[in-house]
Amino acid sequence: MKDAMLYSQRVAQLSKALWKAVEKDWQNWIKPYDLNINEHHILWISFHLKGASISDIARFGVMHVSTAFNFSKKLEERGYLTFSKRDDDKRNTYVDLTDEGNALILKMYDHYHDSNHSIIDGSLPLKELYGRFPEFLDVMAVIRNIYGEDFIEIFDRSFSNFKSSLEEHEDRLIARS
C-alpha cells in the first residue's frame, strides 16, 4: 500500500512537471498560427490518421467527444477541416483536412525549430550519453493498461505516418503529406 501510494504520487508530480514543460513548448511552437493545443492536436491527428472520426480524435487526443467536436467546428469555420458522413457509417462524423489545413500543418513542421523546446534541451544530454533519446517502454505499457490496445495502435499508426512524412535534407527537416 505504501509503495503504491508513493509510486502514484511520484508519477503525478513528475507527470505534472513534464506536462508543464511540454505545454509551454507546444504553445510557443503553435502561437504564430493562432491555434490552441486542442486545435493543433486535432489538426495533427487529422493529418496523420487521414479521415479520422470525431470519436477517434477524442480517443487519441485524450479529450471528451464534445471538446473534439467543438474545436473541430472552429477549425472548420477557419477553413482547415471539413466534416462528412460515410455511406456505410451514418452514426459517426468524420473530419478531413482541407488543402489549407494540410498546408498549415506542413508549414508548422517546417518552422518547428524556430521556437525553443525545453524537452529537447533537457533530453540532449541523455542522447549524447546513450546515442538516443529516452525511450518510453514502461510508460507505454502503463498507458496501454489504462487506455487499451486501441489507443496504442492509433498511437503507433500515427507516429509511423508522422515518421514517414519527414525527410532530412542538409540539417533541415522537410515535411510532406
C-alpha positions as a printed NumPy array, in Angstrom:
array([[  0.   ,   0.   ,   0.   ],
       [  2.75 ,   2.432,   0.92 ],
       [  4.774,   1.638,  -2.229],
       [  1.666,   2.004,  -4.388],
       [  0.865,   5.393,  -2.889],
       [  4.449,   6.625,  -3.23 ],
       [  4.55 ,   5.388,  -6.833],
       [  1.26 ,   7.115,  -7.645],
       [  2.404,  10.408,  -6.146],
       [  5.789,  10.217,  -7.862],
       [  4.08 ,   9.66 , -11.228],
       [  1.675,  12.539, -10.522],
       [  4.417,  15.006,  -9.611],
       [  6.741,  14.035, -12.45 ],
       [  3.895,  13.988, -14.975],
       [  2.767,  17.452, -13.931],
       [  6.309,  18.825, -14.223],
       [  6.819,  17.148, -17.595],
       [  3.42 ,  18.292, -18.893],
       [  4.131,  21.895, -17.872],
       [  7.304,  21.89 , -19.979],
       [  5.588,  20.118, -22.891],
       [  2.643,  22.526, -22.742],
       [  4.923,  25.587, -22.794],
       [  6.976,  24.2  , -25.706],
       [  3.827,  23.275, -27.621],
       [  2.175,  26.665, -27.07 ],
       [  5.325,  28.517, -28.157],
       [  5.504,  26.43 , -31.344],
       [  1.88 ,  26.983, -32.4  ],
       [  1.435,  30.576, -31.165],
       [  2.285,  32.198, -34.535],
       [ -0.552,  30.216, -36.147],
       [ -3.263,  31.405, -33.745],
       [ -4.078,  27.862, -32.58 ],
       [ -4.52 ,  26.386, -29.141],
       [ -3.227,  22.951, -28.161],
       [ -6.565,  21.181, -28.731],
       [ -6.922,  22.705, -32.192],
       [ -3.37 ,  21.788, -33.152],
       [ -3.773,  18.274, -31.797],
       [ -6.955,  17.808, -33.86 ],
       [ -5.159,  19.02 , -36.993],
       [ -2.2  ,  16.747, -36.237],
       [ -4.425,  13.693, -35.705],
       [ -6.423,  14.503, -38.849],
       [ -3.215,  14.847, -40.855],
       [ -1.811,  11.507, -39.731],
       [ -4.932,   9.382, -39.481],
       [ -6.482,  10.572, -42.765],
       [-10.245,  10.607, -42.344],
       [-10.441,  10.199, -38.566],
       [-13.816,  10.243, -36.87 ],
       [-14.602,  12.684, -34.076],
       [-14.595,   9.626, -31.787],
       [-11.088,   8.689, -32.974],
       [ -9.886,  12.241, -32.378],
       [-11.413,  12.282, -28.895],
       [ -9.94 ,   8.904, -28.004],
       [ -6.462,   9.563, -29.37 ],
       [ -6.447,  13.223, -28.357],
       [ -7.47 ,  12.217, -24.82 ],
       [-10.354,  14.679, -24.81 ],
       [-14.106,  14.493, -24.431],
       [-16.093,  13.935, -27.641],
       [-17.805,  17.314, -27.228],
       [-14.39 ,  19.009, -26.918],
       [-13.155,  17.273, -30.067],
       [-16.325,  18.25 , -31.934],
       [-16.4  ,  21.876, -30.744],
       [-12.752,  22.571, -31.565],
       [-13.109,  20.741, -34.892],
       [-16.082,  23.006, -35.666],
       [-13.905,  26.069, -35.024],
       [-11.256,  24.644, -37.347],
       [-13.912,  24.044, -39.993],
       [-15.024,  27.689, -39.68 ],
       [-11.42 ,  28.759, -40.271],
       [-11.237,  26.584, -43.399],
       [ -8.831,  23.937, -42.08 ],
       [-11.226,  20.958, -41.786],
       [-14.313,  19.556, -43.46 ],
       [-16.95 ,  17.332, -41.874],
       [-18.524,  14.343, -43.579],
       [-20.572,  11.217, -43.022],
       [-19.727,   7.902, -44.649],
       [-22.235,   5.97 , -46.716],
       [-21.502,   2.87 , -44.665],
       [-21.424,   4.727, -41.299],
       [-24.007,   7.465, -40.781],
       [-23.575,   7.481, -36.985],
       [-20.053,   8.898, -36.892],
       [-18.824,  12.266, -38.1  ],
       [-15.504,  12.26 , -39.906],
       [-13.068,  15.105, -40.466],
       [-10.61 ,  15.684, -43.256],
       [ -8.022,  18.377, -43.655],
       [ -8.645,  20.913, -46.374],
       [ -5.762,  21.922, -48.63 ],
       [ -5.351,  24.963, -46.38 ],
       [ -5.25 ,  22.76 , -43.249],
       [ -2.723,  20.435, -44.863],
       [ -0.546,  23.396, -45.867],
       [ -0.741,  24.791, -42.323],
       [  0.472,  21.531, -40.786],
       [  3.383,  21.333, -43.24 ],
       [  4.269,  24.975, -42.563],
       [  4.265,  24.332, -38.8  ],
       [  6.563,  21.329, -39.303],
       [  8.939,  23.45 , -41.365],
       [  9.1  ,  26.036, -38.569],
       [  9.248,  23.626, -35.617],
       [ 12.786,  24.626, -34.671],
       [ 12.002,  28.355, -34.788],
       [ 10.885,  28.129, -31.147],
       [ 12.647,  26.802, -28.057],
       [ 11.955,  23.262, -26.858],
       [ 12.94 ,  22.668, -23.25 ],
       [ 12.006,  18.973, -23.561],
       [ 14.576,  18.51 , -26.319],
       [ 17.127,  20.623, -24.463],
       [ 16.565,  18.578, -21.305],
       [ 16.916,  15.313, -23.231],
       [ 20.019,  16.134, -25.283],
       [ 22.497,  15.198, -22.525],
       [ 20.952,  11.706, -22.444],
       [ 21.074,  11.484, -26.23 ],
       [ 24.727,  12.468, -26.184],
       [ 25.484,   9.941, -23.456],
       [ 23.478,   6.979, -24.833],
       [ 23.267,   7.874, -28.524],
       [ 19.461,   8.102, -28.489],
       [ 16.628,   9.992, -26.89 ],
       [ 14.962,   8.383, -23.838],
       [ 12.556,   5.563, -24.611],
       [  9.113,   5.068, -23.123],
       [  8.566,   1.317, -22.992],
       [  7.425,   1.246, -19.361],
       [  5.253,   4.334, -19.803],
       [  3.719,   2.838, -22.96 ],
       [  2.865,  -0.318, -21.019],
       [  1.115,   1.732, -18.326],
       [ -0.781,   3.766, -20.952],
       [ -1.793,   0.531, -22.716],
       [ -3.221,  -0.77 , -19.441],
       [ -5.133,   2.473, -18.842],
       [ -6.405,   3.358, -22.333],
       [ -6.292,  -0.017, -24.052],
       [ -4.728,  -1.575, -27.093],
       [ -6.783,   0.632, -29.466],
       [ -5.046,   3.734, -28.141],
       [ -1.593,   2.201, -28.632],
       [ -2.485,   1.008, -32.143],
       [ -3.627,   4.515, -33.127],
       [ -0.52 ,   5.974, -31.475],
       [  1.782,   3.591, -33.349],
       [ -0.008,   4.136, -36.676],
       [  0.024,   7.925, -36.394],
       [  3.697,   8.041, -35.398],
       [  4.579,   5.699, -38.238],
       [  2.781,   8.076, -40.629],
       [  4.485,  11.028, -38.922],
       [  7.947,   9.483, -39.256],
       [  7.432,   8.657, -42.933],
       [  6.243,  12.224, -43.619],
       [  9.562,  13.713, -42.506],
       [ 12.777,  13.83 , -44.504],
       [ 16.13 ,  15.303, -43.529],
       [ 17.942,  17.43 , -46.099],
       [ 21.099,  19.386, -45.241],
       [ 20.4  ,  19.621, -41.48 ],
       [ 16.788,  20.629, -42.148],
       [ 13.556,  18.706, -41.777],
       [ 11.171,  18.699, -44.716],
       [  7.591,  17.566, -44.115],
       [  5.414,  16.135, -46.839],
       [  1.823,  14.995, -46.853]])
